XYZ file of C-alpha atoms in Angstrom:
477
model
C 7.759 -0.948 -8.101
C 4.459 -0.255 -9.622
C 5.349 -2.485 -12.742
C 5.964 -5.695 -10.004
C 2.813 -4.274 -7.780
C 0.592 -4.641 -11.180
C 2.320 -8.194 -12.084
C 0.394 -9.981 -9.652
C -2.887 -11.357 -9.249
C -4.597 -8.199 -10.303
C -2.302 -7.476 -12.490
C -1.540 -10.816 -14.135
C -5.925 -10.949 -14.448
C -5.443 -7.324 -16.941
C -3.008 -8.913 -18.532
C -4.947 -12.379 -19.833
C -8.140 -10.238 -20.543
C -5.998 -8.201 -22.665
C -3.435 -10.540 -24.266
C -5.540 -14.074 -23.633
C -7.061 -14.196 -26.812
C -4.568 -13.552 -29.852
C -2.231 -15.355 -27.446
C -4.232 -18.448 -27.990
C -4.593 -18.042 -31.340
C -0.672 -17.980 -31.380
C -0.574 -21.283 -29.576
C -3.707 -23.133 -31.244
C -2.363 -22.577 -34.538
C -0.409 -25.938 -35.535
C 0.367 -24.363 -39.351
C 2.165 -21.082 -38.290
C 5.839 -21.117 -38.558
C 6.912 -17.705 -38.216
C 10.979 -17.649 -39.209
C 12.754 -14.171 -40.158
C 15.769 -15.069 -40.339
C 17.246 -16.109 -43.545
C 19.871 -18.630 -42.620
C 17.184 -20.395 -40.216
C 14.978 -20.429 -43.215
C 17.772 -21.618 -45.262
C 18.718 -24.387 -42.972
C 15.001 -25.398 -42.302
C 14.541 -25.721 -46.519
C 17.891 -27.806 -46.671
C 16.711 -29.955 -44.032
C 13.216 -31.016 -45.474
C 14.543 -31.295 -48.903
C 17.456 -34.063 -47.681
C 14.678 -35.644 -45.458
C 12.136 -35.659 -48.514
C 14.753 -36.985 -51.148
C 17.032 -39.453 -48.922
C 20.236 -37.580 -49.929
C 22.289 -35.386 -48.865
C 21.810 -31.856 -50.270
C 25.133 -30.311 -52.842
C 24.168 -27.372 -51.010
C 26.553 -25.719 -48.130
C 24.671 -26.064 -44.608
C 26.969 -23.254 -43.519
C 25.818 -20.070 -45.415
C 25.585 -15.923 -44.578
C 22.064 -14.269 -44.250
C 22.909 -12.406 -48.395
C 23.702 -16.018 -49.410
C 20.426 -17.460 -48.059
C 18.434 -14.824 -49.756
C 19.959 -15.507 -52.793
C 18.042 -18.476 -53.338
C 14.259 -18.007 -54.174
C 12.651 -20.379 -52.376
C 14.437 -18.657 -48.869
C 12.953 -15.665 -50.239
C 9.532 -17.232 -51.183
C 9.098 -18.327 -47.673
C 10.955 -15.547 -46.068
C 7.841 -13.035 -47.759
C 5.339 -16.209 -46.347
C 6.332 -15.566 -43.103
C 6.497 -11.867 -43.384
C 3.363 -11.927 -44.054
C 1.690 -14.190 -41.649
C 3.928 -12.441 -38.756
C 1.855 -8.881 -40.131
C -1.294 -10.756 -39.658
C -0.716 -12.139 -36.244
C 0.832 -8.651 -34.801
C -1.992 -6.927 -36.205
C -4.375 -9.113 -33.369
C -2.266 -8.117 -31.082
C -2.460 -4.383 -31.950
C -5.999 -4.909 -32.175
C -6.488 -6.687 -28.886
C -3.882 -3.870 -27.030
C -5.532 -0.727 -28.584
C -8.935 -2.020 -27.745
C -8.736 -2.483 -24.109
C -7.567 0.648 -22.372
C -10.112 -0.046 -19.983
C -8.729 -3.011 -18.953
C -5.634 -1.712 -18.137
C -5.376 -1.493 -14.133
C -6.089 2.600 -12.731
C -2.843 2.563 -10.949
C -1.040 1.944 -13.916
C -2.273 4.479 -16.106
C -2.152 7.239 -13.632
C 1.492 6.584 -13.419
C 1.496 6.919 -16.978
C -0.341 10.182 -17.115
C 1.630 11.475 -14.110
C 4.823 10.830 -16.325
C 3.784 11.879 -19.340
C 2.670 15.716 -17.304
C 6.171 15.544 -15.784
C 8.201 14.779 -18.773
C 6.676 17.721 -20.723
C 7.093 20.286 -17.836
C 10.698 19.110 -17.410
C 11.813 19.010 -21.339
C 9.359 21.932 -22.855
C 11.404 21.020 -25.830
C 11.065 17.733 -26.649
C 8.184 16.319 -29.207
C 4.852 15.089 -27.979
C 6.044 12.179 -29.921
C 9.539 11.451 -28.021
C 7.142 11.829 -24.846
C 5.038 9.159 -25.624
C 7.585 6.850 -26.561
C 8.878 7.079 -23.298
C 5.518 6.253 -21.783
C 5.103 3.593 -24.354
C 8.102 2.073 -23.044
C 6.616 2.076 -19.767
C 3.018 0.929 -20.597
C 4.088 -1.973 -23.413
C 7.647 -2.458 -23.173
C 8.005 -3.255 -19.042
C 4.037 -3.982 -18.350
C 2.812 -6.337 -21.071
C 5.989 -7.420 -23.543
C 7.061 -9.676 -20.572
C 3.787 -11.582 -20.665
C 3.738 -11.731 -24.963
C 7.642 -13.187 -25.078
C 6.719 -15.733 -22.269
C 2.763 -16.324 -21.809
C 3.112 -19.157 -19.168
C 5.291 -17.327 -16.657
C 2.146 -14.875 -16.222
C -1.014 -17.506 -16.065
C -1.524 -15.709 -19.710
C -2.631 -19.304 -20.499
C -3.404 -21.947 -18.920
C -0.959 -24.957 -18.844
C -0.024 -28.177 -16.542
C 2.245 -28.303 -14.516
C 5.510 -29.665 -16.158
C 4.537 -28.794 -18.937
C 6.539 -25.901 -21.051
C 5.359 -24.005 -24.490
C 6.613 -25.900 -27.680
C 9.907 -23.823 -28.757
C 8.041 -23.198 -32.293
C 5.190 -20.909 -30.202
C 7.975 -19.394 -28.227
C 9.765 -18.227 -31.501
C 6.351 -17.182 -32.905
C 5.400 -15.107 -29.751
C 9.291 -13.823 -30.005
C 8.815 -12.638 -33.524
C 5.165 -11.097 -32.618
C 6.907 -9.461 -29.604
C 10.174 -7.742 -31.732
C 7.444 -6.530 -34.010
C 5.314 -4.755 -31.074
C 8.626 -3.331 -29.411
C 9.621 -1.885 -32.877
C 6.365 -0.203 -33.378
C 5.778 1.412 -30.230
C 9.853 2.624 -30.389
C 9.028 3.707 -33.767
C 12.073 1.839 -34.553
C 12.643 0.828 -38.086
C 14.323 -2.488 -39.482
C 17.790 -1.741 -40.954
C 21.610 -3.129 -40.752
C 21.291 -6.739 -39.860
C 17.417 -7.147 -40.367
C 17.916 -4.690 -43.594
C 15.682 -7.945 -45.140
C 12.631 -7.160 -42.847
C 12.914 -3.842 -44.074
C 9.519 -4.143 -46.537
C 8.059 -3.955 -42.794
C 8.901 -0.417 -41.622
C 5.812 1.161 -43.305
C 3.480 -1.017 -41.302
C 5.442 -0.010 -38.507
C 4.774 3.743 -39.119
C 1.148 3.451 -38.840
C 1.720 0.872 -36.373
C 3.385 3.190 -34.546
C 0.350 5.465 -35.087
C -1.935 3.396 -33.535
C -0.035 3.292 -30.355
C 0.380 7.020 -29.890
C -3.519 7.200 -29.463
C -3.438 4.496 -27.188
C -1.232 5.721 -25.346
C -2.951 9.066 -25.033
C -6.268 7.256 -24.050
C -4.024 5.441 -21.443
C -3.470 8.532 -19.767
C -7.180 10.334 -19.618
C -7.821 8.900 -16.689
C -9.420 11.255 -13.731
C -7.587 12.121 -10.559
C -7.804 9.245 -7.052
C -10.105 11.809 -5.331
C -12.318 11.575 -8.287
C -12.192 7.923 -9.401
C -12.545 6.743 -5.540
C -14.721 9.134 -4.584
C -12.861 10.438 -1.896
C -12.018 13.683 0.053
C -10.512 15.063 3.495
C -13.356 13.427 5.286
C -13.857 10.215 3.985
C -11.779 9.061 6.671
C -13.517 10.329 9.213
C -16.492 8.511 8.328
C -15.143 4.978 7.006
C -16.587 2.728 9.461
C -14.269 -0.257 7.569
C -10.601 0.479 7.824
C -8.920 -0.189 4.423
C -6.373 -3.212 4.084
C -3.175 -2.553 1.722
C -0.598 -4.988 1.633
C 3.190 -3.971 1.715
C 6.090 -4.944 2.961
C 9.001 -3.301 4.539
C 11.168 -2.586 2.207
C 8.315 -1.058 -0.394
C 7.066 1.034 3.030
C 10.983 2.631 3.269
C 11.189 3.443 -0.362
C 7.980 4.971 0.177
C 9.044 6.976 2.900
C 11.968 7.617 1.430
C 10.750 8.895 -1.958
C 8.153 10.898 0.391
C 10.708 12.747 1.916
C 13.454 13.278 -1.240
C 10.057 15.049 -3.140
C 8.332 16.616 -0.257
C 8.360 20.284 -2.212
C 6.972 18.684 -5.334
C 4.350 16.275 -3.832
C 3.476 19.266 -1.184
C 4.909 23.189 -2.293
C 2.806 24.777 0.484
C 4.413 24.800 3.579
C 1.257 24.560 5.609
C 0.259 21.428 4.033
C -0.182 18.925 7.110
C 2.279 16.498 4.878
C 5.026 18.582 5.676
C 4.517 17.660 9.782
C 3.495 14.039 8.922
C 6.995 13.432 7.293
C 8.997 15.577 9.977
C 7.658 12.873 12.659
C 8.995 10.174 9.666
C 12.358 11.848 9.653
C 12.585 11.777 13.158
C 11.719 8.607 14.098
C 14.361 7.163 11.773
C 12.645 4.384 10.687
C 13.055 5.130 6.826
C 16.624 4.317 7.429
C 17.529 1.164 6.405
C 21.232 1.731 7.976
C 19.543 2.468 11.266
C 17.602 -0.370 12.256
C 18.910 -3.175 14.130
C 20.475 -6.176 12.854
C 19.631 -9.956 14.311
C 15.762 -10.228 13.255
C 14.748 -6.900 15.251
C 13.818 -4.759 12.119
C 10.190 -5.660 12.905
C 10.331 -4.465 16.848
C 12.111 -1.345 15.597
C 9.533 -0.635 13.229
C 6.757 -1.301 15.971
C 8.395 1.184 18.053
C 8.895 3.312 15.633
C 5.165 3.372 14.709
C 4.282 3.869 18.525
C 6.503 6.512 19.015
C 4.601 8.016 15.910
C 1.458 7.804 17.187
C 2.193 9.653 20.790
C 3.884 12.446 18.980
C 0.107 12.665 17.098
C -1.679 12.062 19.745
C -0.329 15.015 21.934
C -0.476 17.330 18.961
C -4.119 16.467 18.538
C -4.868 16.900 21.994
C -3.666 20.834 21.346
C -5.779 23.227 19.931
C -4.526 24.114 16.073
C -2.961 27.075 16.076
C -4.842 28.308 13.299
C -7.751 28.083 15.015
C -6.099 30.195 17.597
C -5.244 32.936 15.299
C -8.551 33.511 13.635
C -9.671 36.741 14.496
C -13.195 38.172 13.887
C -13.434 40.488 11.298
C -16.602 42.742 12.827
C -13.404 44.771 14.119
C -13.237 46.035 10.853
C -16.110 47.357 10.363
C -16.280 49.356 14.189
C -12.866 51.440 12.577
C -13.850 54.541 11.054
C -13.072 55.578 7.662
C -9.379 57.206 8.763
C -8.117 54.479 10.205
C -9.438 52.104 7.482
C -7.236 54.172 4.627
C -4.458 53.978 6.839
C -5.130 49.805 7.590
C -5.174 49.640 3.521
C -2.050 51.839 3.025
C -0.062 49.721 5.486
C -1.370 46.177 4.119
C -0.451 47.313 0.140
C 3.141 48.241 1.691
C 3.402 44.858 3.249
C 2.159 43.509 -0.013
C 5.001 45.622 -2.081
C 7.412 44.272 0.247
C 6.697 40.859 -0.448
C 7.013 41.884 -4.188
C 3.390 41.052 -4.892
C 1.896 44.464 -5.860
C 3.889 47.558 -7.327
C 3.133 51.184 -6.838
C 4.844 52.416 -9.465
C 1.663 50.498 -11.853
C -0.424 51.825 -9.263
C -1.113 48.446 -7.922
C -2.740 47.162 -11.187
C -1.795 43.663 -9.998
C -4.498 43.735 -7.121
C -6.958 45.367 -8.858
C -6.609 42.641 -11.701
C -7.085 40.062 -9.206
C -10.022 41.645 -7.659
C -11.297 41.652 -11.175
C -10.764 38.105 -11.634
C -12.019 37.266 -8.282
C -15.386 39.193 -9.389
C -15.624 38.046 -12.768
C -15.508 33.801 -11.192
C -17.737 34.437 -8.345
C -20.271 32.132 -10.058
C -17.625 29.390 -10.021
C -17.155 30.072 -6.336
C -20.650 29.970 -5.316
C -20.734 26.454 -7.355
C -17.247 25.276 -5.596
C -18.746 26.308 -2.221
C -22.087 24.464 -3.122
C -19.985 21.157 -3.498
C -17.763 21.361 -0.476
C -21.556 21.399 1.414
C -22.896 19.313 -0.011
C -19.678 17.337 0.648
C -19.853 18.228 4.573
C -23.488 17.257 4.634
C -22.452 13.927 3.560
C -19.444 13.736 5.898
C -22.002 15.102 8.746
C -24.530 12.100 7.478
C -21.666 9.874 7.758
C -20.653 10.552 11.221
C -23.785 10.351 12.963
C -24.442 6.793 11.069
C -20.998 6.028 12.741
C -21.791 7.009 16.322
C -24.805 5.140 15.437
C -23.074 2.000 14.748
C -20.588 2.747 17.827
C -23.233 3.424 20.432
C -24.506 -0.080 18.939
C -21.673 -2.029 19.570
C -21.464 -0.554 23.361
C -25.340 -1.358 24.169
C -24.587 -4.838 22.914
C -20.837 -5.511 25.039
C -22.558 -3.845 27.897
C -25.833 -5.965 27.623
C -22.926 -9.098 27.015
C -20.887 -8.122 30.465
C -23.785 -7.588 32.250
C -25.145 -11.156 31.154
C -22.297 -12.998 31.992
C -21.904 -11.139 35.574
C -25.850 -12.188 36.334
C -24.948 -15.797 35.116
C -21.606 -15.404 37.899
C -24.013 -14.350 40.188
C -26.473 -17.592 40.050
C -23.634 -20.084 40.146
C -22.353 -18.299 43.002
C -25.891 -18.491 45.089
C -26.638 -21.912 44.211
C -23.467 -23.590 44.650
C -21.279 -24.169 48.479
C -17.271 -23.675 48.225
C -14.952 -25.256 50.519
C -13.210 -22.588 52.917
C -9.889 -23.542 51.479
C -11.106 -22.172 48.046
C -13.302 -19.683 48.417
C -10.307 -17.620 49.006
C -8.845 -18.213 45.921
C -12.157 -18.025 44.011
C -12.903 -14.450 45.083
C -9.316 -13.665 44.164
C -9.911 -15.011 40.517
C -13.026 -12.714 40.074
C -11.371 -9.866 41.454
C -8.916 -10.560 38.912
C -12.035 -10.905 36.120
C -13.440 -7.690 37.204
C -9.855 -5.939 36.952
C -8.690 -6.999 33.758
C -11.826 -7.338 31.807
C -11.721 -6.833 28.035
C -14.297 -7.499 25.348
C -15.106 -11.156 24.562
C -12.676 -12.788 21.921
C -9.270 -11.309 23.128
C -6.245 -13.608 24.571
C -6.793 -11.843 27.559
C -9.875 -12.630 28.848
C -9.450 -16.180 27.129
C -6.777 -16.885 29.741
C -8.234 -15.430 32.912
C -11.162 -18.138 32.261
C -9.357 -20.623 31.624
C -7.897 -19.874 34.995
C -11.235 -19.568 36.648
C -12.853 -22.884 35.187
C -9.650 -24.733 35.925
C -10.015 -24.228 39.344
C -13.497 -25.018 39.201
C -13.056 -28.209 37.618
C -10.799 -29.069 40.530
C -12.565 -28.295 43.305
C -16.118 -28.106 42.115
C -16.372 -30.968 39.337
C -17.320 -28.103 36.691
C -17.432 -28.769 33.064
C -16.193 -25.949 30.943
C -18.223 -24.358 28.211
């Protein structure tokens, strides 16, 4: 999913600043002729020799890849092309290596998110079996697609009709097996045994993408790279736009609530209530919804039903809030009954297996040592989350700023368009038969007014100057 999310526009834009160039050079190049295997190499010589002499060649056209070779000049160009294939996957190890930047955030969080989760879930395996994992995911799915076939990605740019010549698709090809073999760390043996005078550029090859691939994945956390916290939300006067559709919002949901204890292990984390609402509304159930072109109504209610469940438990007070407690009662107890408060709360503590009395609760008095020895690095933690609520303060008055600005301006707007009601009204005479009707069309106005620009008030005019056009000889606005 995040491999198709990254193939499109944005994606396909990483892509040609990444692979654009030595692509180019690929297709520019009318000289290169990039052939590895021997019998095509074979063929190719027998076929420029007959067209070059006018006779048919003694030699078999049907031959295996060991009696190709054994001719020299298969062999002579076979080491040509070798060579200029080394040249040309070199750009493109260049050009890959070079731009880690370029590489789309998303992408390389995944990447680093993967690579964290691999090694916590096989503590055995190699750094190096790790990587080639993430390789795969990084090269392999993300840009090999867009080396094999450059025009099916906007890699290049080409008119319509038009198709790449099948020499610079076997080129790109050969480029592309190159690339997948280095970053598998996969050598050339059995039925490419004749490539095999490449495996040691593979190695260092190979090299090269293992520190790419770690760059790839130093990449800071969302909160960091977006700038975000718990209030940013709060004081976003824009709402964001994503685009999804339905099916990518049920696997969502649904991978949501298969790794709830991983994404949240704290049961008081308000994701755990979020996706209890999720799981009862039902609507991450594909089997559930409605057939006959209703999935989108079920959704909608769905999402309503959602947002009255939230809105009732916001209109609650939290319980924690409830159970805070003041802690001056502590210090009103007298030194009795505060040895016997501490005796009772390092029993509860035993019983929850945290402490032991038989160390003489060195556990606790560890942590209190820790918790003295980083009170430094609390004070500078509490520092930022202040600094972070003055912003978030800063924020929400500039938003009730912008709010109260928006009501002075639809109130100064309704009470405008009442006054200019009012002066048609004085200066001009309605017949009996529909001054009845007229006063019922403002009453109707005055009930069901909403802000300029919705369907709703659009229609109630129209109403209004219909009649008037009828009966009055009004022009409409």
């Amino acid at each position: 999913m995040v491999v198709s999310f990254y193939r499109n526009a944005r994606g396909q834009n990483a892509l040609r600043q990444i692979l654009g160039g030595p692509v180019q050079e690929v297709l520019h190049d009318k000289t290169l002729n990039i052939r590895t295997n021997p019998v095509d190499i074979y063929k190719a010589w027998i076929n420029q020799t007959e067209s070059q002499s006018g006779q048919k060649s003694k030699l078999p056209y049907e031959v295996s890849p060991e009696q190709a070779l054994s001719h020299p000049e298969v062999q002579r160009r076979l080491d040509i092309s070798i060579r200029n294939l080394l040249v040309m996957t070199d750009k493109f190890v260049s050009a890959i290596t070079s731009s880690v930047d370029k590489i789309p955030y998303g992408m390389r969080y995944v990447a680093k998110i993967l690579r964290t989760s691999l090694a916590e879930k096989f503590p055995m395996a190699s750094a190096e079996e790790i990587d080639k994992i993430v390789g795969n995911l990084l090269y392999y799915r993300f840009m090999n697609p867009a080396v094999v076939a450059p025009d099916g990605f906007d890699i290049v740019d080409i008119s319509a009709g038009v198709t790449l010549h099948p020499d610079h698709r076997r080129n790109l090809g050969s480029v592309a097996k190159v690339l997948q073999h280095a970053a598998a760390r996969k050598a050339f043996d059995g039925e490419n045994v004749h490539l095999c005078g490449v495996n040691r550029y593979l190695e260092d090859t190979h090299d090269k993408f293992r520190r790419f691939i770690s760059a790839a994945c130093c990449v800071p956390e969302p909160e960091e790279r977006f700038n975000v916290d718990e209030y940013s939300e709060m004081v976003a006067v824009a709402k964001p736009i994503i685009y999804i559709s339905v099916g990518e919002l049920v696997n969502t949901h649904k991978l949501l609530l298969e790794h709830q204890d991983s994404i949240a292990p704290h049961h008081g984390d308000p994701l755990h209530e979020l996706l209890e609402d999720l799981d009862d509304s039902g609507a991450h159930h594909p089997s559930r919804q409605p057939e006959g072109g209703y999935g989108g109504v079920f959704l909608e209610a769905s999402h309503d039903h959602l947002l009255r469940r939230r809105a009732l438990r916001d209109a609650q007070t939290p319980a924690k809030l409830q159970r805070n407690r003041s802690l001056a009662a502590n210090s009103r107890l007298s030194l009795e009954e505060k040895k016997r408060k501490i005796i009772r709360n390092l029993r509860r503590l035993e019983s929850l297996g945290l402490v032991d009395s038989a160390h003489q609760y060195q556990e606790l008095i560890d942590e209190l040592a820790k918790d003295i020895r980083n009170q430094r690095r609390y004070r500078q933690h509490r520092k930022g989350e202040l600094l972070k609520l003055r912003q978030t303060l800063q924020g929400l008055n500039a938003k009730t700023l912008f709010y109260e600005e928006q009501i002075d301006y639809y109130n100064q707007y309704i009470k405008t368009c009442l006054d200019n009601l009012a002066v048609s009204n004085k200066y001009v005479s309605l017949p009996k038969k529909f001054k009845k009707k007229y006063l019922n069309y403002l009453a109707v106005v005055s009930l069901f007014w909403v802000l300029p620009g919705e369907r709703g008030a659009v229609g109630i005019w129209r109403g209004v100057f219909t009649e008037c056009q009828t009966h009055l000889g009004w022009k409409s606005p």
